[in-house]
Amino acid sequence: MTGVGRLYGVGVGPGDPELVTVKAARLIGSADVVVFHSARHGRSVARRIAEPYLRGDQVEEQLVYPVTTEDSDDYQGEMDGFYEECARRLAAHLDAGRTVVVLAAGDPFFYGSYMHLHKRLAHRYPTEVVPGVTSVSAGAAVVGTPLVERDEVLTVLPGTLPPDTLVEHLSHGDPVAIMKLGRTVDHVRDALARAGRLDEAWYVERATTGGQRTARLSEVDSSSVPYFSLALLPSRPNHRRDSVGEVVVVGLGPAGPEWLTPQARRALAEADDLVGYVTYLNRVTANPRQRKHASDNKVESERAAFALDLAKQGRRVAVVSSGDPGVFAMAGAVLEVAAEAQFADVPVRVLPGLTAAHAVASRAGAPLGHDYAVISLSDRLKPWDVIASRLDAAAGADLVLAIYNPASRSRAWQVEAARDLLLRHRSADTPVVIGRDVGGPEESVRVVRLADLDPSTVDMRCLLLIGSSQTVVTAKGVVFTPRRYPG
Ligand code: SAH
C-alpha cells in the first residue's frame, strides 16, 4: 500500500475514439477504476467513446444522475447531494490507493460534470486534468468552415440562458457557439432571429460520431434535436452588414465599459473609423482594422463635417461622445451639418448613452426623482444672460437642477454667480450634490449646503445637482426628492 491514489479528469473528445488524446488513452488503459456519468437509462456517451481503451478487468463506477431535467422541485439540492455521494464513492477508491479516471465527454473543464467532483476532491488527492477536444472544435471541423480568425471574438453561450440575454450576446456580429441545444432549440432560434443572425447558424448533432448530422439551424425539426448538439455561427471576416457609408453618433456613458450599452459597443466594433474628442476616443479600444481620428474639443462642426465626408466615401464612421450624445454633445452638431445639401444622402443614426446627471444622481440616491431641469453653465455657445435667465426661471419654478459644464480651466466665475442667483430662490440649506468623474478612477461624490458651495472645488469634470425646496438629505447622507409635491 503506497498511500492514496491519483485522480484524473480525462476529456475523451467529441465522439470519435480516434479523437481521444494519446495521453487520455494511456490513462484510461492503466486506471484501476473508470468512472462515468449517465442518465437513468444507463447509457454513457463518454464510456462509449472510451470503450476501445478499456482493459475489461477494471472497476467501473457508474454515476447515475438522480434527476434528468431542471424541472425537479429541488434540482440544485438533489444534484448537490448526488455529487457529495459520488465524491464519497471515489474518495473510498482513492483512499485505498487506486488510480481513478473520470471520463468526461469533450473537455472536463468545459461545461462538464467532472468539475463537480474536482471541486470536492482535488484539494484532498493528487489530481490531474487532461484536456479533450471540445464539441465546439469538432463542430467547426465537421461544418468545414473556419470558426474565428483575425480579430474576431468567439462567444460561447449555453442555450439555457434567458432569450433576452442570448439576443444581447448575439448582437456583436462575431462568431458564436451555442451549447446545450436540446429542449432550448426553439428559444435559441427565436433569439437568433431577433438578433438577425438565424441565416448564419449551422446545426451540428453528435459531431464526429456515426450519428453525426449537420444542417442549417433554420431547417431543423426542433422535436428531433438532442442534448448532444450545438449551433455554430462561424467566421465572416469580410462580412459587412451593408456597404453604404453612414455616421453613427455613439454615447459612451459617463465612464468605463460597465456604462457602455451593448448596442453602442456593437456600433463601435462595426465602425471603420472612430471620430471624436481625444479624451473620449481614448476610452475606446480600436481593433487593428479601425482608424481613430482624434480632435481637440473646440470646433464640433468641423469634426461633424469630417465624419460625414468619410461616410460619403462609403466608410462606416462612429462619432463618439461621453454620456448621451444628445446632451450637450455631438449628436446635435452632426445632425446640423448633415442637414446641408451636400450630405443629403448620408444616413445618420444616434445611439443613446447613460448621461452624467443620471449617473451622479444614482450615486447620491434619487435627487432627480421629481421634475428637474438640465442646464449647461458654459457660455461658449450661448451668452451668460440667457444662462442667468434660465437659472432664474428654473429656480423660480422650484425645479431640481442638473448643471453640466459648471466650470473649466478658463472659466471659473460662473459657479459663484449661479450659486448667488439660486440663493435668491432657495434656502441656504438646499442640498447640492457635486459628482466628479463618476464611474471613473477619480470618482468623488460630495453633498454640501448651497450656501457652502465653494467654486474652487468645482471643475470641468464635475456635475452639480441642486435640490428643490423638497429635496431631502437623510441621516445616512442619502439625497432624494420625494415623488409627491405638496399642494
Ligand atoms: N454628453 C455628456 C455631457 C457632455 S458635457 C453626457 O450626457 O453626460 C460635459 C459635462 O458632463 C462635464 O463638464 C460634466 O458636467 C458632465 N460629466 C460628464 N461625465 C461625467 C462624470 N463621469 N462625472 C461627473 N460629471 C460628468
PDB file of C-alpha atoms and ligand atoms in Angstrom, residues 254 322-324 327-329 355-356 360 404-406 435 437-438 460-463, ligand 1:
ATOM      1  CA  PRO A 254     -20.062  58.823 -18.289  1.00  0.00           C
ATOM      2  CA  SER A 322     -19.294  60.930 -23.477  1.00  0.00           C
ATOM      3  CA  GLY A 323     -22.572  60.283 -21.698  1.00  0.00           C
ATOM      4  CA  ASP A 324     -25.510  60.695 -24.033  1.00  0.00           C
ATOM      5  CA  VAL A 327     -26.951  66.016 -24.195  1.00  0.00           C
ATOM      6  CA  PHE A 328     -24.532  68.932 -24.786  1.00  0.00           C
ATOM      7  CA  ALA A 329     -22.614  66.735 -27.196  1.00  0.00           C
ATOM      8  CA  THR A 355     -25.974  60.708 -19.227  1.00  0.00           C
ATOM      9  CA  ALA A 356     -23.803  62.115 -16.411  1.00  0.00           C
ATOM     10  CA  VAL A 360     -24.318  61.177 -10.442  1.00  0.00           C
ATOM     11  CA  TYR A 404     -23.426  70.380 -16.747  1.00  0.00           C
ATOM     12  CA  ASN A 405     -20.142  72.117 -17.630  1.00  0.00           C
ATOM     13  CA  PRO A 406     -20.125  74.096 -14.370  1.00  0.00           C
ATOM     14  CA  GLY A 435     -20.280  64.466  -8.597  1.00  0.00           C
ATOM     15  CA  ASP A 437     -15.512  61.752 -12.557  1.00  0.00           C
ATOM     16  CA  VAL A 438     -18.371  59.465 -11.545  1.00  0.00           C
ATOM     17  CA  MET A 460     -14.978  70.646 -15.717  1.00  0.00           C
ATOM     18  CA  ARG A 461     -15.200  67.026 -14.595  1.00  0.00           C
ATOM     19  CA  CYS A 462     -17.924  67.886 -12.095  1.00  0.00           C
ATOM     20  CA  LEU A 463     -21.674  67.849 -12.417  1.00  0.00           C
TER      21      LEU A 463
HETATM   22  N1  SAH B   1     -22.937  64.176 -23.244  1.00  0.00           N
HETATM   23  C1  SAH B   1     -22.484  64.192 -21.883  1.00  0.00           C
HETATM   24  C2  SAH B   1     -22.304  65.596 -21.356  1.00  0.00           C
HETATM   25  C3  SAH B   1     -21.216  66.385 -22.054  1.00  0.00           C
HETATM   26  S1  SAH B   1     -20.936  67.943 -21.310  1.00  0.00           S
HETATM   27  C4  SAH B   1     -23.482  63.421 -21.007  1.00  0.00           C
HETATM   28  O1  SAH B   1     -24.580  63.108 -21.451  1.00  0.00           O
HETATM   29  O2  SAH B   1     -23.134  63.129 -19.844  1.00  0.00           O
HETATM   30  C5  SAH B   1     -19.587  67.571 -20.226  1.00  0.00           C
HETATM   31  C6  SAH B   1     -20.032  67.649 -18.787  1.00  0.00           C
HETATM   32  O3  SAH B   1     -20.690  66.427 -18.419  1.00  0.00           O
HETATM   33  C7  SAH B   1     -18.924  67.784 -17.765  1.00  0.00           C
HETATM   34  O4  SAH B   1     -18.467  69.109 -17.618  1.00  0.00           O
HETATM   35  C8  SAH B   1     -19.632  67.316 -16.505  1.00  0.00           C
HETATM   36  O5  SAH B   1     -20.508  68.299 -16.041  1.00  0.00           O
HETATM   37  C9  SAH B   1     -20.502  66.179 -17.038  1.00  0.00           C
HETATM   38  N2  SAH B   1     -19.864  64.850 -16.879  1.00  0.00           N
HETATM   39  C10 SAH B   1     -19.531  64.003 -17.885  1.00  0.00           C
HETATM   40  N3  SAH B   1     -19.043  62.838 -17.386  1.00  0.00           N
HETATM   41  C11 SAH B   1     -19.073  62.960 -16.030  1.00  0.00           C
HETATM   42  C12 SAH B   1     -18.716  62.099 -14.944  1.00  0.00           C
HETATM   43  N4  SAH B   1     -18.208  60.869 -15.163  1.00  0.00           N
HETATM   44  N5  SAH B   1     -18.888  62.550 -13.664  1.00  0.00           N
HETATM   45  C13 SAH B   1     -19.407  63.787 -13.444  1.00  0.00           C
HETATM   46  N6  SAH B   1     -19.760  64.632 -14.438  1.00  0.00           N
HETATM   47  C14 SAH B   1     -19.597  64.237 -15.708  1.00  0.00           C
END
